[in-house]
mmCIF file of C-alpha atoms and ligand atoms in Angstrom:
data_model
loop_
_atom_site.group_PDB
_atom_site.id
_atom_site.type_symbol
_atom_site.label_atom_id
_atom_site.label_comp_id
_atom_site.label_asym_id
_atom_site.label_seq_id
_atom_site.Cartn_x
_atom_site.Cartn_y
_atom_site.Cartn_z
ATOM 1 C CA MET Z 1 -2.293 -111.857 -107.011
ATOM 2 C CA ILE Z 2 -4.835 -108.595 -105.948
ATOM 3 C CA GLY Z 3 -6.969 -107.290 -108.463
ATOM 4 C CA THR Z 4 -10.285 -106.207 -109.645
ATOM 5 C CA ASP Z 5 -11.027 -108.275 -112.454
ATOM 6 C CA LEU Z 6 -14.543 -110.249 -112.000
ATOM 7 C CA LEU Z 7 -14.186 -112.403 -115.234
ATOM 8 C CA ASN Z 8 -10.918 -113.765 -113.867
ATOM 9 C CA ALA Z 9 -12.256 -114.175 -110.423
ATOM 10 C CA LYS Z 10 -15.152 -115.707 -112.273
ATOM 11 C CA THR Z 11 -13.155 -118.053 -113.995
ATOM 12 C CA LEU Z 12 -11.279 -119.565 -111.390
ATOM 13 C CA LEU Z 13 -14.522 -120.045 -109.399
ATOM 14 C CA GLU Z 14 -16.039 -121.880 -112.234
ATOM 15 C CA ASN Z 15 -13.177 -124.074 -112.381
ATOM 16 C CA GLY Z 16 -13.642 -125.068 -108.863
ATOM 17 C CA ARG Z 17 -10.733 -122.653 -107.421
ATOM 18 C CA CYS Z 18 -10.843 -120.746 -104.036
ATOM 19 C CA VAL Z 19 -10.790 -117.010 -104.181
ATOM 20 C CA GLY Z 20 -10.683 -114.396 -101.883
ATOM 21 C CA ILE Z 21 -14.097 -111.706 -102.150
ATOM 22 C CA PRO Z 22 -14.442 -108.742 -100.225
ATOM 23 C CA THR Z 23 -17.873 -108.263 -98.474
ATOM 24 C CA GLU Z 24 -18.910 -105.664 -95.939
ATOM 25 C CA THR Z 25 -17.940 -107.355 -93.163
ATOM 26 C CA VAL Z 26 -14.815 -109.219 -93.285
ATOM 27 C CA TYR Z 27 -13.155 -110.836 -96.425
ATOM 28 C CA GLY Z 28 -14.193 -114.235 -97.500
ATOM 29 C CA LEU Z 29 -12.167 -117.346 -99.078
ATOM 30 C CA ALA Z 30 -14.937 -118.409 -101.362
ATOM 31 C CA ALA Z 31 -15.906 -121.249 -103.620
ATOM 32 C CA ASN Z 32 -18.536 -123.194 -105.472
ATOM 33 C CA ALA Z 33 -20.752 -123.756 -102.612
ATOM 34 C CA LEU Z 34 -22.405 -126.688 -104.798
ATOM 35 C CA ASP Z 35 -19.260 -128.429 -105.432
ATOM 36 C CA ALA Z 36 -17.832 -130.371 -102.756
ATOM 37 C CA LYS Z 37 -14.261 -130.159 -103.671
ATOM 38 C CA ALA Z 38 -13.655 -126.974 -104.254
ATOM 39 C CA CYS Z 39 -15.406 -126.328 -100.893
ATOM 40 C CA ALA Z 40 -12.738 -129.095 -99.261
ATOM 41 C CA GLU Z 41 -10.167 -126.798 -100.947
ATOM 42 C CA ILE Z 42 -11.137 -123.988 -98.352
ATOM 43 C CA PHE Z 43 -11.392 -126.335 -95.304
ATOM 44 C CA ARG Z 44 -7.512 -127.095 -96.312
ATOM 45 C CA ILE Z 45 -6.807 -123.497 -97.095
ATOM 46 C CA LYS Z 46 -7.675 -122.173 -93.918
ATOM 47 C CA ASN Z 47 -7.014 -125.258 -91.829
ATOM 48 C CA ARG Z 48 -10.469 -125.219 -90.188
ATOM 49 C CA PRO Z 49 -11.769 -127.947 -88.679
ATOM 50 C CA SER Z 50 -14.162 -130.053 -90.752
ATOM 51 C CA PHE Z 51 -16.803 -129.824 -87.595
ATOM 52 C CA ASN Z 52 -17.394 -126.522 -88.577
ATOM 53 C CA PRO Z 53 -20.069 -125.735 -91.396
ATOM 54 C CA LEU Z 54 -19.588 -122.619 -94.105
ATOM 55 C CA ILE Z 55 -21.631 -119.901 -94.767
ATOM 56 C CA VAL Z 56 -23.351 -119.884 -98.250
ATOM 57 C CA HIS Z 57 -23.224 -116.281 -100.242
ATOM 58 C CA VAL Z 58 -26.568 -115.894 -102.718
ATOM 59 C CA HIS Z 59 -27.061 -112.656 -104.487
ATOM 60 C CA ALA Z 60 -30.836 -112.446 -103.453
ATOM 61 C CA VAL Z 61 -33.211 -113.206 -100.694
ATOM 62 C CA SER Z 62 -35.190 -114.945 -103.533
ATOM 63 C CA GLU Z 63 -32.364 -117.362 -103.991
ATOM 64 C CA ILE Z 64 -32.909 -118.368 -100.152
ATOM 65 C CA GLU Z 65 -35.317 -120.814 -100.955
ATOM 66 C CA LYS Z 66 -33.794 -122.870 -103.900
ATOM 67 C CA TYR Z 67 -31.111 -123.966 -100.809
ATOM 68 C CA ALA Z 68 -33.857 -123.921 -97.808
ATOM 69 C CA ARG Z 69 -36.537 -126.503 -97.274
ATOM 70 C CA GLU Z 70 -38.221 -123.739 -94.768
ATOM 71 C CA PHE Z 71 -37.660 -119.701 -94.596
ATOM 72 C CA PRO Z 72 -39.610 -119.106 -91.501
ATOM 73 C CA GLU Z 73 -42.042 -116.023 -91.219
ATOM 74 C CA PRO Z 74 -39.672 -113.629 -88.568
ATOM 75 C CA LEU Z 75 -36.559 -114.473 -90.338
ATOM 76 C CA LYS Z 76 -38.315 -113.118 -93.557
ATOM 77 C CA LYS Z 77 -38.837 -110.182 -91.741
ATOM 78 C CA LEU Z 78 -35.472 -109.740 -90.620
ATOM 79 C CA ALA Z 79 -34.399 -110.360 -94.229
ATOM 80 C CA GLU Z 80 -36.450 -107.462 -95.433
ATOM 81 C CA LYS Z 81 -35.239 -105.437 -93.419
ATOM 82 C CA PHE Z 82 -31.454 -106.151 -93.316
ATOM 83 C CA ALA Z 83 -30.694 -108.337 -96.376
ATOM 84 C CA PRO Z 84 -28.406 -107.161 -98.275
ATOM 85 C CA GLY Z 85 -26.243 -106.641 -95.089
ATOM 86 C CA PRO Z 86 -24.454 -108.507 -92.469
ATOM 87 C CA ILE Z 87 -26.777 -111.080 -91.458
ATOM 88 C CA THR Z 88 -26.920 -114.946 -91.913
ATOM 89 C CA PHE Z 89 -29.677 -117.242 -91.600
ATOM 90 C CA VAL Z 90 -29.660 -120.761 -90.710
ATOM 91 C CA LEU Z 91 -32.389 -122.779 -92.361
ATOM 92 C CA PRO Z 92 -32.857 -126.590 -93.089
ATOM 93 C CA LYS Z 93 -31.257 -127.497 -96.114
ATOM 94 C CA LYS Z 94 -32.046 -128.920 -99.445
ATOM 95 C CA GLU Z 95 -30.274 -131.863 -101.062
ATOM 96 C CA ASN Z 96 -28.544 -129.677 -103.307
ATOM 97 C CA ILE Z 97 -26.017 -128.242 -100.514
ATOM 98 C CA PRO Z 98 -23.133 -131.027 -100.199
ATOM 99 C CA ASP Z 99 -22.551 -132.233 -96.530
ATOM 100 C CA ILE Z 100 -18.952 -130.505 -96.374
ATOM 101 C CA VAL Z 101 -20.847 -127.361 -96.379
ATOM 102 C CA THR Z 102 -22.922 -127.958 -93.232
ATOM 103 C CA ALA Z 103 -20.400 -130.218 -91.352
ATOM 104 C CA GLY Z 104 -22.627 -133.092 -92.355
ATOM 105 C CA GLY Z 105 -25.426 -131.197 -90.392
ATOM 106 C CA ASP Z 106 -29.413 -130.587 -91.841
ATOM 107 C CA THR Z 107 -29.107 -127.060 -91.606
ATOM 108 C CA VAL Z 108 -27.550 -124.440 -94.076
ATOM 109 C CA ALA Z 109 -26.315 -120.698 -93.397
ATOM 110 C CA LEU Z 110 -27.437 -118.158 -95.989
ATOM 111 C CA ARG Z 111 -26.256 -114.970 -96.147
ATOM 112 C CA ILE Z 112 -26.712 -111.747 -98.911
ATOM 113 C CA PRO Z 113 -23.794 -110.235 -98.503
ATOM 114 C CA ALA Z 114 -24.171 -106.249 -99.409
ATOM 115 C CA HIS Z 115 -20.537 -105.488 -101.445
ATOM 116 C CA PRO Z 116 -21.583 -104.185 -104.640
ATOM 117 C CA LEU Z 117 -18.300 -106.146 -106.325
ATOM 118 C CA THR Z 118 -19.611 -109.529 -104.865
ATOM 119 C CA ARG Z 119 -22.752 -109.181 -105.381
ATOM 120 C CA LYS Z 120 -21.949 -108.208 -109.305
ATOM 121 C CA LEU Z 121 -19.841 -111.687 -109.133
ATOM 122 C CA LEU Z 122 -22.714 -113.935 -107.447
ATOM 123 C CA GLN Z 123 -24.954 -112.460 -110.131
ATOM 124 C CA GLN Z 124 -22.759 -113.996 -112.983
ATOM 125 C CA LEU Z 125 -22.333 -117.101 -111.325
ATOM 126 C CA ALA Z 126 -24.623 -120.393 -112.030
ATOM 127 C CA PHE Z 127 -23.846 -121.332 -108.110
ATOM 128 C CA PRO Z 128 -23.421 -119.593 -104.874
ATOM 129 C CA LEU Z 129 -20.310 -119.186 -103.341
ATOM 130 C CA ALA Z 130 -19.586 -121.009 -99.902
ATOM 131 C CA ALA Z 131 -17.191 -118.489 -97.907
ATOM 132 C CA PRO Z 132 -15.603 -118.538 -94.426
ATOM 133 C CA SER Z 133 -13.222 -115.488 -93.421
ATOM 134 C CA ALA Z 134 -10.297 -115.317 -95.325
ATOM 135 C CA ASN Z 135 -7.760 -115.918 -92.293
ATOM 136 C CA PRO Z 136 -5.955 -119.180 -91.116
ATOM 137 C CA PHE Z 137 -8.423 -121.016 -88.999
ATOM 138 C CA GLY Z 138 -8.087 -118.837 -85.483
ATOM 139 C CA TYR Z 139 -6.470 -115.970 -86.375
ATOM 140 C CA ILE Z 140 -7.904 -112.363 -86.911
ATOM 141 C CA SER Z 141 -10.264 -111.802 -89.733
ATOM 142 C CA PRO Z 142 -9.013 -110.202 -92.553
ATOM 143 C CA VAL Z 143 -10.513 -106.287 -93.669
ATOM 144 C CA THR Z 144 -8.373 -105.589 -96.509
ATOM 145 C CA ALA Z 145 -7.509 -107.603 -100.006
ATOM 146 C CA GLN Z 146 -3.942 -106.934 -98.345
ATOM 147 C CA HIS Z 147 -4.426 -108.629 -95.271
ATOM 148 C CA VAL Z 148 -5.608 -111.831 -97.286
ATOM 149 C CA GLU Z 149 -2.979 -111.575 -99.439
ATOM 150 C CA GLN Z 150 -0.506 -111.439 -96.486
ATOM 151 C CA GLN Z 151 -1.754 -114.860 -94.812
ATOM 152 C CA LEU Z 152 -3.177 -116.568 -98.038
ATOM 153 C CA GLY Z 153 -1.363 -115.052 -101.198
ATOM 154 C CA ASP Z 154 0.933 -117.993 -102.026
ATOM 155 C CA VAL Z 155 -2.023 -120.521 -101.983
ATOM 156 C CA ILE Z 156 -5.129 -118.889 -103.427
ATOM 157 C CA PRO Z 157 -4.903 -117.641 -107.267
ATOM 158 C CA TYR Z 158 -6.841 -114.370 -107.071
ATOM 159 C CA ILE Z 159 -8.166 -112.109 -104.357
ATOM 160 C CA LEU Z 160 -10.650 -109.565 -105.733
ATOM 161 C CA ASP Z 161 -10.318 -106.156 -104.080
ATOM 162 C CA GLY Z 162 -13.029 -104.306 -102.977
ATOM 163 C CA GLY Z 163 -11.241 -101.681 -100.624
ATOM 164 C CA ALA Z 164 -11.943 -101.492 -96.704
ATOM 165 C CA CYS Z 165 -14.283 -103.491 -95.417
ATOM 166 C CA THR Z 166 -17.079 -100.901 -93.853
ATOM 167 C CA ILE Z 167 -18.820 -103.061 -91.291
ATOM 168 C CA GLY Z 168 -15.701 -104.792 -89.907
ATOM 169 C CA VAL Z 169 -17.041 -107.281 -87.976
ATOM 170 C CA GLU Z 170 -18.633 -110.958 -89.314
ATOM 171 C CA SER Z 171 -22.230 -110.999 -89.910
ATOM 172 C CA THR Z 172 -25.062 -111.740 -87.253
ATOM 173 C CA VAL Z 173 -26.046 -115.409 -87.153
ATOM 174 C CA VAL Z 174 -29.831 -115.992 -86.336
ATOM 175 C CA THR Z 175 -32.069 -119.434 -86.696
ATOM 176 C CA VAL Z 176 -35.208 -120.219 -85.225
ATOM 177 C CA GLU Z 177 -34.992 -123.013 -82.489
ATOM 178 C CA ASN Z 178 -38.469 -123.950 -80.972
ATOM 179 C CA GLY Z 179 -40.322 -121.069 -82.303
ATOM 180 C CA GLU Z 180 -37.716 -118.469 -81.142
ATOM 181 C CA VAL Z 181 -35.617 -116.567 -83.156
ATOM 182 C CA THR Z 182 -32.115 -117.083 -81.647
ATOM 183 C CA VAL Z 183 -28.880 -115.447 -82.246
ATOM 184 C CA LEU Z 184 -25.963 -117.991 -82.864
ATOM 185 C CA ARG Z 185 -23.502 -115.098 -83.111
ATOM 186 C CA LEU Z 186 -22.866 -111.624 -82.667
ATOM 187 C CA GLY Z 187 -22.090 -109.517 -85.832
ATOM 188 C CA GLY Z 188 -22.915 -106.919 -87.980
ATOM 189 C CA VAL Z 189 -26.707 -106.103 -87.084
ATOM 190 C CA SER Z 190 -27.112 -105.351 -83.874
ATOM 191 C CA VAL Z 191 -29.625 -107.826 -81.454
ATOM 192 C CA GLU Z 192 -31.345 -104.303 -80.541
ATOM 193 C CA ALA Z 193 -31.895 -103.763 -84.134
ATOM 194 C CA ILE Z 194 -33.435 -107.195 -84.843
ATOM 195 C CA GLU Z 195 -35.127 -106.844 -81.696
ATOM 196 C CA ALA Z 196 -36.967 -103.670 -82.752
ATOM 197 C CA VAL Z 197 -38.259 -105.986 -85.984
ATOM 198 C CA CYS Z 198 -39.145 -109.498 -84.388
ATOM 199 C CA GLY Z 199 -39.685 -108.696 -80.745
ATOM 200 C CA LYS Z 200 -37.623 -110.186 -77.822
ATOM 201 C CA VAL Z 201 -35.009 -113.147 -79.136
ATOM 202 C CA ARG Z 202 -32.887 -115.721 -77.561
ATOM 203 C CA LEU Z 203 -29.217 -115.536 -77.110
ATOM 204 C CA ALA Z 204 -27.332 -118.778 -77.934
ATOM 205 C CA ILE Z 205 -23.468 -117.049 -77.914
ATOM 206 C CA ASN Z 206 -21.151 -120.054 -77.045
ATOM 207 C CA HIS Z 207 -18.161 -119.609 -75.729
ATOM 208 C CA SER Z 208 -17.177 -123.173 -75.328
ATOM 209 C CA SER Z 209 -14.384 -125.090 -76.892
ATOM 210 C CA ASP Z 210 -16.625 -128.175 -77.455
ATOM 211 C CA PRO Z 211 -16.270 -129.185 -81.367
ATOM 212 C CA LYS Z 212 -19.897 -129.811 -81.136
ATOM 213 C CA SER Z 213 -20.967 -126.174 -81.123
ATOM 214 C CA PRO Z 214 -19.439 -125.025 -84.608
ATOM 215 C CA GLY Z 215 -17.977 -121.915 -84.699
ATOM 216 C CA GLN Z 216 -18.566 -120.673 -81.366
ATOM 217 C CA LEU Z 217 -15.002 -121.794 -80.409
ATOM 218 C CA ALA Z 218 -13.742 -120.218 -77.045
ATOM 219 C CA SER Z 219 -10.565 -119.581 -78.448
ATOM 220 C CA HIS Z 220 -10.565 -117.509 -82.135
ATOM 221 C CA TYR Z 221 -9.551 -114.201 -83.676
ATOM 222 C CA ALA Z 222 -6.704 -114.344 -81.881
ATOM 223 C CA PRO Z 223 -3.370 -112.229 -82.502
ATOM 224 C CA ARG Z 224 -0.366 -114.027 -81.979
ATOM 225 C CA LYS Z 225 0.723 -111.623 -79.060
ATOM 226 C CA LYS Z 226 -1.085 -112.530 -75.789
ATOM 227 C CA LEU Z 227 -3.995 -110.272 -75.510
ATOM 228 C CA PHE Z 228 -5.512 -109.429 -72.130
ATOM 229 C CA PHE Z 229 -8.902 -108.079 -72.102
ATOM 230 C CA GLY Z 230 -11.197 -106.469 -69.333
ATOM 231 C CA GLU Z 231 -11.418 -102.744 -67.344
ATOM 232 C CA LEU Z 232 -8.799 -101.008 -68.543
ATOM 233 C CA ASN Z 233 -7.344 -99.353 -65.273
ATOM 234 C CA GLN Z 234 -7.417 -102.672 -63.557
ATOM 235 C CA LEU Z 235 -5.270 -103.942 -67.084
ATOM 236 C CA LEU Z 236 -2.771 -101.665 -66.935
ATOM 237 C CA GLU Z 237 -2.075 -101.732 -62.911
ATOM 238 C CA LYS Z 238 -1.434 -105.481 -63.431
ATOM 239 C CA HIS Z 239 0.591 -105.190 -66.341
ATOM 240 C CA PRO Z 240 2.925 -102.158 -65.467
ATOM 241 C CA THR Z 241 6.352 -103.306 -66.905
ATOM 242 C CA GLU Z 242 5.335 -105.009 -70.085
ATOM 243 C CA LYS Z 243 6.104 -103.098 -73.339
ATOM 244 C CA LYS Z 244 2.480 -102.588 -74.346
ATOM 245 C CA GLY Z 245 -0.041 -102.176 -77.106
ATOM 246 C CA VAL Z 246 -3.256 -100.853 -76.178
ATOM 247 C CA LEU Z 247 -6.743 -100.900 -78.113
ATOM 248 C CA THR Z 248 -9.326 -98.402 -76.350
ATOM 249 C CA PHE Z 249 -12.841 -96.830 -77.159
ATOM 250 C CA SER Z 250 -12.693 -93.459 -77.782
ATOM 251 C CA ASP Z 251 -9.745 -92.388 -75.533
ATOM 252 C CA ALA Z 252 -6.330 -92.616 -74.808
ATOM 253 C CA ALA Z 253 -4.697 -94.865 -72.103
ATOM 254 C CA LYS Z 254 -2.058 -93.240 -69.488
ATOM 255 C CA GLY Z 255 -0.012 -95.525 -68.233
ATOM 256 C CA THR Z 256 3.540 -96.844 -68.047
ATOM 257 C CA ASN Z 257 5.601 -98.707 -70.863
ATOM 258 C CA ILE Z 258 2.866 -98.019 -73.483
ATOM 259 C CA ALA Z 259 4.397 -98.213 -76.948
ATOM 260 C CA TYR Z 260 1.611 -98.285 -78.996
ATOM 261 C CA GLN Z 261 -2.078 -97.248 -78.856
ATOM 262 C CA CYS Z 262 -4.952 -97.532 -81.346
ATOM 263 C CA VAL Z 263 -7.879 -95.369 -80.320
ATOM 264 C CA LEU Z 264 -10.695 -97.099 -82.328
ATOM 265 C CA SER Z 265 -13.043 -94.070 -82.795
ATOM 266 C CA PRO Z 266 -12.316 -90.814 -81.278
ATOM 267 C CA ALA Z 267 -15.839 -89.951 -81.712
ATOM 268 C CA GLY Z 268 -16.933 -92.366 -79.441
ATOM 269 C CA ASN Z 269 -19.218 -94.315 -82.493
ATOM 270 C CA LEU Z 270 -19.187 -97.893 -82.009
ATOM 271 C CA ASN Z 271 -20.298 -99.104 -85.901
ATOM 272 C CA GLU Z 272 -16.796 -96.669 -86.418
ATOM 273 C CA ALA Z 273 -15.056 -98.654 -83.855
ATOM 274 C CA ALA Z 274 -16.109 -101.868 -85.072
ATOM 275 C CA SER Z 275 -14.985 -101.241 -88.725
ATOM 276 C CA GLN Z 276 -11.571 -100.372 -87.130
ATOM 277 C CA LEU Z 277 -11.355 -103.309 -84.954
ATOM 278 C CA PHE Z 278 -9.446 -106.068 -87.028
ATOM 279 C CA ALA Z 279 -7.157 -104.044 -88.768
ATOM 280 C CA ALA Z 280 -5.742 -102.397 -85.368
ATOM 281 C CA LEU Z 281 -5.361 -106.328 -83.713
ATOM 282 C CA ARG Z 282 -3.234 -107.195 -86.859
ATOM 283 C CA PHE Z 283 -1.349 -103.846 -86.149
ATOM 284 C CA LEU Z 284 -0.666 -104.334 -82.611
ATOM 285 C CA ASP Z 285 0.249 -107.848 -82.989
ATOM 286 C CA SER Z 286 2.871 -106.457 -85.815
ATOM 287 C CA CYS Z 287 4.293 -103.935 -83.512
ATOM 288 C CA ASP Z 288 7.127 -104.816 -81.158
ATOM 289 C CA VAL Z 289 4.960 -104.919 -77.768
ATOM 290 C CA ASP Z 290 5.184 -107.714 -75.093
ATOM 291 C CA ILE Z 291 1.384 -107.605 -74.788
ATOM 292 C CA ILE Z 292 -1.508 -106.277 -76.156
ATOM 293 C CA LEU Z 293 -4.433 -104.695 -73.691
ATOM 294 C CA ALA Z 294 -7.776 -104.120 -75.131
ATOM 295 C CA GLU Z 295 -10.568 -102.531 -72.981
ATOM 296 C CA GLN Z 296 -14.092 -104.009 -72.894
ATOM 297 C CA PHE Z 297 -16.390 -101.647 -75.101
ATOM 298 C CA PRO Z 298 -20.150 -100.382 -73.723
ATOM 299 C CA ASP Z 299 -22.115 -103.427 -73.521
ATOM 300 C CA LYS Z 300 -24.621 -102.288 -76.517
ATOM 301 C CA GLU Z 301 -25.188 -102.564 -80.173
ATOM 302 C CA LEU Z 302 -22.414 -103.501 -82.035
ATOM 303 C CA GLY Z 303 -20.026 -102.809 -78.992
ATOM 304 C CA ARG Z 304 -21.111 -106.384 -77.860
ATOM 305 C CA ALA Z 305 -19.827 -107.784 -80.926
ATOM 306 C CA ILE Z 306 -16.473 -106.238 -80.549
ATOM 307 C CA ASN Z 307 -16.522 -107.593 -76.801
ATOM 308 C CA ASP Z 308 -17.277 -110.751 -78.188
ATOM 309 C CA ARG Z 309 -14.401 -110.981 -80.300
ATOM 310 C CA LEU Z 310 -12.010 -109.157 -77.897
ATOM 311 C CA LYS Z 311 -13.089 -111.769 -75.519
ATOM 312 C CA ARG Z 312 -12.192 -115.154 -78.044
ATOM 313 C CA ALA Z 313 -9.166 -113.026 -78.715
ATOM 314 C CA SER Z 314 -8.359 -113.499 -75.228
ATOM 315 C CA ALA Z 315 -9.355 -116.847 -74.427
ATOM 316 C CA GLN Z 316 -5.714 -118.293 -74.317
ATOM 317 C CA ALA Z 317 -3.771 -115.283 -72.684
HETATM 318 O O1 TXA M 401 -19.757 -112.017 -92.160
HETATM 319 C C1 TXA M 401 -19.493 -113.493 -92.359
HETATM 320 O O2 TXA M 401 -20.522 -114.120 -92.035
HETATM 321 C C2 TXA M 401 -18.299 -113.932 -93.052
HETATM 322 C C3 TXA M 401 -18.256 -113.371 -94.481
HETATM 323 C C4 TXA M 401 -17.001 -113.219 -95.347
HETATM 324 O O3 TXA M 401 -19.281 -113.460 -95.193
HETATM 325 N N1 TXA M 401 -18.074 -115.184 -92.979
HETATM 326 C C5 TXA M 401 -17.822 -116.067 -91.755
HETATM 327 O O4 TXA M 401 -17.930 -117.203 -91.826
HETATM 328 O O5 TXA M 401 -17.717 -115.041 -90.671
HETATM 329 P P1 TXA M 401 -16.926 -117.981 -91.100
HETATM 330 O O6 TXA M 401 -17.027 -119.606 -91.691
HETATM 331 O O7 TXA M 401 -15.408 -117.264 -90.232
HETATM 332 O O8 TXA M 401 -18.443 -118.018 -89.927
HETATM 333 C C6 TXA M 401 -19.366 -119.026 -90.121
HETATM 334 C C7 TXA M 401 -20.110 -118.926 -88.883
HETATM 335 C C8 TXA M 401 -19.736 -119.752 -88.061
HETATM 336 O O9 TXA M 401 -19.748 -119.631 -86.453
HETATM 337 C C9 TXA M 401 -20.242 -121.313 -88.249
HETATM 338 O O10 TXA M 401 -20.188 -121.931 -87.217
HETATM 339 C C10 TXA M 401 -22.010 -120.272 -87.939
HETATM 340 O O11 TXA M 401 -21.501 -119.264 -89.114
HETATM 341 N N2 TXA M 401 -22.519 -121.381 -89.230
HETATM 342 C C11 TXA M 401 -22.585 -121.824 -90.477
HETATM 343 N N3 TXA M 401 -23.279 -122.677 -90.734
HETATM 344 C C12 TXA M 401 -23.679 -123.016 -89.765
HETATM 345 C C13 TXA M 401 -25.253 -123.921 -89.095
HETATM 346 N N4 TXA M 401 -25.637 -124.726 -90.193
HETATM 347 N N5 TXA M 401 -25.567 -123.838 -88.182
HETATM 348 C C14 TXA M 401 -24.692 -122.995 -87.092
HETATM 349 N N6 TXA M 401 -23.834 -122.432 -87.217
HETATM 350 C C15 TXA M 401 -23.230 -122.378 -88.587
HETATM 351 MG MG1 MG M 402 -14.191 -116.566 -89.096
#
């Protein structure tokens, strides 16, 4: 069921159940982060491999030190600037975080979401919320309550409806490794914005299929239709005959057998494009087309996060 009843969401969570929650990035599948059994339900419902750790959501920066042993200075500076918002900090964990949340590891990912409804929920709860994106493992992340309902409506008791997500791609995951600020996943806060606060950062964006690299799997965010990603004219030349759905940045594509098109931002705004990305991928996946072609976005700001998701979406094509 979808609704805006905070008390219902709160009661279900207090009873160890999973609830769909809105955030500014994507919808999450939330459970009590301090309850290993409730978190096990998340893995079961998502069909998520247990080696992939969860993000723990808290309502304020001041909560971070309840669950993390250290909060290095450069990350604190990033929190001052970007939290609440689409940034996640990987920090040495305290004992109160169950092993299932961190996939047995010694670090925990913590984030303060900016969505007002979910912040209110977190303020009313006596525990933080573990929440991965609310999609079956490997599929496109949901950016509306309806997306969550379409896929998980039968297996979760409630989805808190906070409207469409404004950022539209997941949070940027950062940590400090060997004294260096390191970006583990590109996301809603751009690398440029991070570097403006704490200087040059290291990128450790993995595209491997090695399960030892949690959450950085090569294939992810993938539609069911085959998706090809690259320079648009080359893609169109390579696929003249198939019935196509085409996803572009600001200009419509011209070519043969294009059945559907999604132009993410006619004004050429990368933030707007990011906010439309997952809904457009879901739409094209639902259309009567043979394949999806997605053009490469400008390799800057949120364009890098968009390219990252499209690359993973295309990995099996
Ligand atoms: O925007 C978001 O971050 C959304 C919303 C719901 O908050 N959540 C999200 O969760 O994207 P999920 O589970 O789909 O992605 C979590 C990412 C994965 O890449 C995971 O490997 C990484 O965070 N992660 C979590 N804990 C980690 C840790 N201890 N060390 C390294 N990476 C970690
Ligand atoms: Mg996810």
